[in-house]
Amino acid sequence: MLKSPQNRADNISQMPGILTSETVSVAVAVPIAGAYDYLQPTGTLQAAVAGQSAAGISRGTIVTVPFGGRLVTGIVMGAGAGGVAPEKLKAIHAVAPVPTLNEAFISFIDRVAAWTLAPIGAVAKMVLSQPQALQRPPQTTLFTPAKVMPDGIRITPARQQVLDVLGDAGAMTAAELARMANVGSGVISAMAKADMLTGMQVSADRPPPPPQTDRPSLTLTDEQKAAADIMVAACGTGFHSFLLDGVTGSGKTEVYFEAVKAALDAGQQVLILLPEIALSSGWRSRFERRFGVAPVEWHSDIGNSQKRKAWRYVLSGEAKLVVGARSALFLPFANLGLIIVDEEHEHAYKQEDQTIYQARDMAVVRAHIQKCPIILASATPSLESWVNAGKTGETPRYQHIGLPNRIKGAALPAMTAIDLRQTPPERGRWLAPPLVEAIAARLAAGEQSLLFLNRRGYAPLTLCGSCGHKLVCPNCDSWMVAHKLSGQLRCHHCGHRTRPSNHCSACGQDDTMQACGPGVERLAEEVLWRFPDARFAVLSSDTVGTPKAADAFIQSVIEGDVDIIIGTQMVAKGHHFPNLTLVGVVDADLGLAGGDLRAAERTFQMLSQVAGRAGRESRPGEAMLQTLDPENQVLTCLLEGQRDAFLAMEAHARSLAGMPPFGQLAALILSSHDEKRLHATLRRLDQSRPHFTGVDIFGPAIAPIGFLKGRHRGRLLIRTDRSVDIQGILRDWLANFKPDTGVKLQIDIDPYNFL
C-alpha cells in the first residue's frame, strides 16, 4: 500500500462511476492522515457483489483491506496515486455487500477532512461507525402457500385457517402466521415439512414505516403559513439556506414540518438535527401527530441493533426521515433532500474530541454539496447565523424568515431583575425575598414555577474551614463537586468519583469540611425548607439520565404532578409546560464570568430560552433574574427585550477585535502525561511558527485547565483575517512538525472551548 498525496481530493474529484485503474485509493477507518493505495479486487470478487462491474469498482465502495497486520474497513475515494510497483501493494480483501456511497457524500467526507484538518481516516471512521451494518443482516424464513399442493394431503381446519390467512396477508414468518391463524407452531412446521408451505430466506429486519404526509396538519397562522410557503417552494430547487428566526412559542416546528412534507412528497430523505435528542419527547410527539409514525432516531441512547438497521436503511433510501444528534450528519443518505438544524445556536453541535467539528456549519456544507435546502431554526440565533443572514450589513448568505409572535395569543413573559445587593437572601440561602413571594403566589394560584441554576450537584466546592484546603480532582485541575443525592464527590471533567469525608487531608482536622455555593440539589433542599407542602422535582443529567426517564419527567410536569421544577440547562431545551407561569433564574451572572469569546452570547441565549418556558398558553408568564450586576449590558438588553440590539453590540465588539465571525480562529492543543515532554514540544512548535500579514499567533501557554484527565496541557491560538487561508497556513506549518513521543496534538478550527 502507498499513502496518497495531500492533494488527493483534487485528483479524484472528477472521477465518478467505475474506476478502471489497477489501483484505488482507500480511506481506511483509522484516525490517520491520507488515503492508501490498494490493488483492485479480482473479477470474481467484484462479480459477487451487486452493483460492481468486472471492469472495476466505484468511488464510494465500502471495502475491507489489510492494514497494519489486521483487516479494517475503508472507503474507496478514487484512483490510486501510483508511483509504486503493483506487486508491492496489497489487494482489497473484500467488498461490503451494501450499496455504494454516492458522489455527494464522498465529496462531503473530503470537505470535512480538509476544513477541520482531521485525518481522512478519522472522518471515514465516523461514517463507518456501525461495522455490523456492513455485514449480511440476520435472516428469517417467510412462508407462502405452495403453488401446487402435494397429492393426498389432508386439509384440516387448522391447516385451512393457515392457508386462508396467507391468502389474505401474503408471506409471513412462522410466529406471525401461527398468531394470525390462531394455531400452534407445530401446525406450521408440519405444513412446511409436508411441502404445503414454501419457505424463503429474507432479511429479518423490517424497513421503518414511511411518514404519512397526507395526514392533516395544524392550522397555521398567516405568519406561519407565509414562512412555510417560502421554504416549501425551495424544496427540490437546489441549495438554499434559511434562518428561521422565531420567538419561543412561535411554532417553528410546525412551520418546518411543511418543508419536511414537501421533501418527502418529492421522494427525498430528510435529516433533522436536534441538540438534546434524549429530551425531545415533546418533539417526537408532535412529529407522530403530524406524520403518523415515529421518526428514525440516531443518537447515543439507542442500541447497536437499532443503529445497524438505521444505517442500512438510510443508505438504501428506505429510512425517509432521521432525527438525530450531531453524529447523524455523517449517515450515508442515498437521496438527501432537506436538512434542518433545530436550535442551531446550541453549543452541543460542537464536537470537542476526536474529530473536532461544528455540526451546524458542516450541515450547511453538506446541503451545499448535496444541492438541497437547509433550515437553521432558533429563537436566539447564533451570531454567525445572524451575520450570515445579512443583519449587520454583510452580503446575506442565508434568507432570514422571522416569526416575531407567539401562537394561540400568548405573550412573551415579562422580565424583571432582582438586585441581590438590595434584596439579598438570608445567610445560607439562595432565593431572594421577591422570588420567594412570587413562587408562593404561583402555588396559591395552582400554577407552576421553574427555578433555573446551571450547576449540577449539591455544591461546586468543598473546602476545609480550618486551613482553606480545597478538594481537587487527582486527574484534573478542577474542584470536586459534591453530589448529596448519590453521596459522592465527582469531577465533572473526567468523571472521577470518591466518597466525601469530614477529615481534612491537609491539616488533619476533623469535622471541618464545608460545602460552598449552591447546585440544584442544594436549591431543592431550600425549596423543601421554604415550601414543605409543594411538590418539586430536579431536572438534570444526574436525575434524568435516559430518554424514558426524561419522557416520564416531562409528562409528570404536563399532568400537573409537579409544582416547582428545579433544573439545569436541560430545562431550556424547547419544552412546553402549559401551566408554567414563573421562571426564576437563581444566578443570572454565572455564565458571564471568565474570558470566553462567546460568554455574553451564550448567557443571553440561555437566559432567553429558559425565560421562554413561562406563559406559553393563555396565562401570562414572568421571568425574574437574580443578579449582582443588573446594569450589565447583556442583562439590560435581555430585560428590555432588545435582542437585536444585543446582537449588534456583540457583532461590533467582535468586528473590532477581528474575532469570529469577522475573523478566524484555530487552536493547537498539545497534551501529554509527561510534563517535560509537553514543554519541549511547545518550545519547538513556538520556534517553527510562521510569520504572515493578517495572522496573529498567541502562546504557547499552559491551558487554563493545565491538567485534565491525567494529561498536562498547553495551547496556542491562531487568529487570522477572513481573507487568509487558515487551513493552508496550519497545514504548511505542521506538515514537517512531529510532536515528541507521547505528546498529542489536536487542531480545533473555530474553537468554542478555551480551557
Phi, psi and omega in degrees: 000153183226132178289130181283156181290164183297333183268027181306320183298323179293324183290328190249002186296340181251033185238056176286166175082199185292136177262119185262358180289159182290331180240157177230155179264127185239127171272105182282147184281059178224136185290070178231153182283147173081156174261168185233146181275138175223155174288144175301150176291164179291161179300326180296317180293319180297316185295339181280353184246127181299138176088356179255148182255150176296343180281344182154164178263168188262155168300132183098356177290137177267128187227166170248131184226152173286133181207119177059037178082008178217170178261130179229159177274160179196175182237130177288117184262348180155196179291152180294160181284334182079183178100351178232140180300136182306325183293346179267355182263152173272155181262153172302133184279318183202157175248128183293139181280057179223160178299158178288141174293139186283164187301319181297320181291320177297319177297323178296317178303314178299318183294320179298314180297319181292321183286315184276349186061026175279150174302138180302328178294328179291323177291318177300324179295322176296320180293318184263044186285348182240082183301331179294334179290343181271358179257166177299129183292162177304144183253154174219167182254127173256137182253141172228159178295143176299142180297324177232122180288141178300147179295142173074010182283141181266127180264099177281166177303321180295316179296322179295323178298320179296315181295323179295318179297316179296326179295329180273322191256344183084205184294140181214157173285165181299318181295316179296318183293317179298320181292315182291325181272354180059047178231168178282160180296334179296329179295317180295315180299317181294321179293322178293319180294329180273008179065024173278336178239143177252127180258142176224139181278126177222170177297137178285343179286148177242129179301148178294144178295140181288148175301144181265098186280352181270002178288148181292142178262169174295151177288120182275150172289166178302322180296315179295317183295321179297320178293316181296320183299323180297315184285324177298318181296335182279340183296131179082007183243022178099195184284128172218142178238129183237140167255106178271101190252098182230140180299161178301132180085012182272356177083038181298323183298313180296330178292310182286344172299330178293322175292323176302314179301317182296317180293318180295319179296335178275004179081017182259166176264156183231137174243126176241120178262134176235145183283329183231076186297330182292342182243034185253032182299322178296320178295315180299319180298318178295321179296316181294323177295324183281321188241003170079350180222164175280147177286160170285128184254151178215106178193178189289346183267002175259153186283168182296324179297316178294321178293320179302312181293319180299315182300314182294319183283335171294316181292324180280346181090000182279338172274105188280329181219131178239133171244131185200175173283185189302329182293342178296342178297339183258021173280147187272069182300137179280327186210065185287124184242351182197136174237135176235130175247100182278146185051053189299343181283347189295134179286349176295345177284352179270117175277124189257350181229171183054241174280114185269121181207160175254109187298326179298312182292320179290334175294321176296319177299316181294319178298321180296315179293321182284346183060051178225162180288154171226138180242121174257116187246136178190152170271342180225078187303148173296153179299324179301313181291324179298316178293318180295338176275006174081018186280354178243021178091356177288159174295123185296133171258334178246149172272125182274128176235117186257143171232086189279355186236147173285153177275171178062021177074007181287148179254155175294148184293147172288139184240131179226155178256141172253112182281107183292347175285333182264320182230073182284159173290167173296158180302131180083003177241168189231349179259122181286154183308315180300323179288321177299316179297320180294321178295316180300321179295320179292321177298318180295328181272359181075025180251165184260153178234154177232127175252122185250126173215113186277062180209112181290164173079196184265315181208140184282348185213138172237126181223165179275125179289348181269310184246352179084007180297131180259141178280117184241147179297136178291344182255352187215159171273063181214153180288150172278131183265130179283130175239101187287324182298322180264355181065041185224160164253132185231145169265124182277002177261313184247349178089002179301139182229148176206166178273140179289155178219146177274000181266130179274121181286344182274312184252350177083002180284151177255154176057037180242355183283130186233138174277130183241130177084162182257145162243182184296329179292321179290326176295320177298323178298319179291321179299318178298321180292320183279323186232071187298337181267353182280147175267121182231160179210147181257128178247105174208171181293345177279330184259336180231091189256354182230158177302322180296317178295322179296316179300316181296320180297310183298319180295322180296325177292314181299322181280359175086018181277354182234132177266321183229121175264134176240117188212162173269199182300344179299335182284347185267005191270056170078012181289148180241105179250103189301328186259011181272119184238351181228131171241127176244118177267114188288324181219088183288345182271352191303316185280354184272353182283154176090177185254027181296132179305323186253019183300313181295315180298315181297318180295315180300315180297313183298313182292324177296316182294315182290323176297328181291355176286342186270143171065041183272355175245213186285333181283136181292150180247162179217141175238129181241126186248114175281127185209151172263357184219065183295345179274356178303136186297327178298311181290324179299312179297322180295313182294328181270001180069029184258064181297315182296325178293320177297314181297321178295319178296316180294319179297320180297316180296318180292322181296318179297326182271355183067030182261160180306141008270013181264350173219186182236146176233149169214145178244139169252120185243120179246141181213152181198151171289336182259112185294324181294318179294324177299311182296322179296319179292320178299319180295317180294321179294320179296319181293337182262007186298142178279166178229113181225152172291136180082011180234124176244134178240120182253131182106191009285155179210156173293136183296153176308319168259091189283347180223113187220126179053039176081008181238138173281144191228142172225160185219152164231146178239128180249126176242133178225160169295160182294335182284350184273141175278088186293325177295321180296319179297313181294321181298315180292319181298317188265358185302320183249014180261127177239122177298157175300157179305131180088000178255128181257135178244126176240146177246128179238104176281126183058066183294144174253337182250122182250019179266000000 
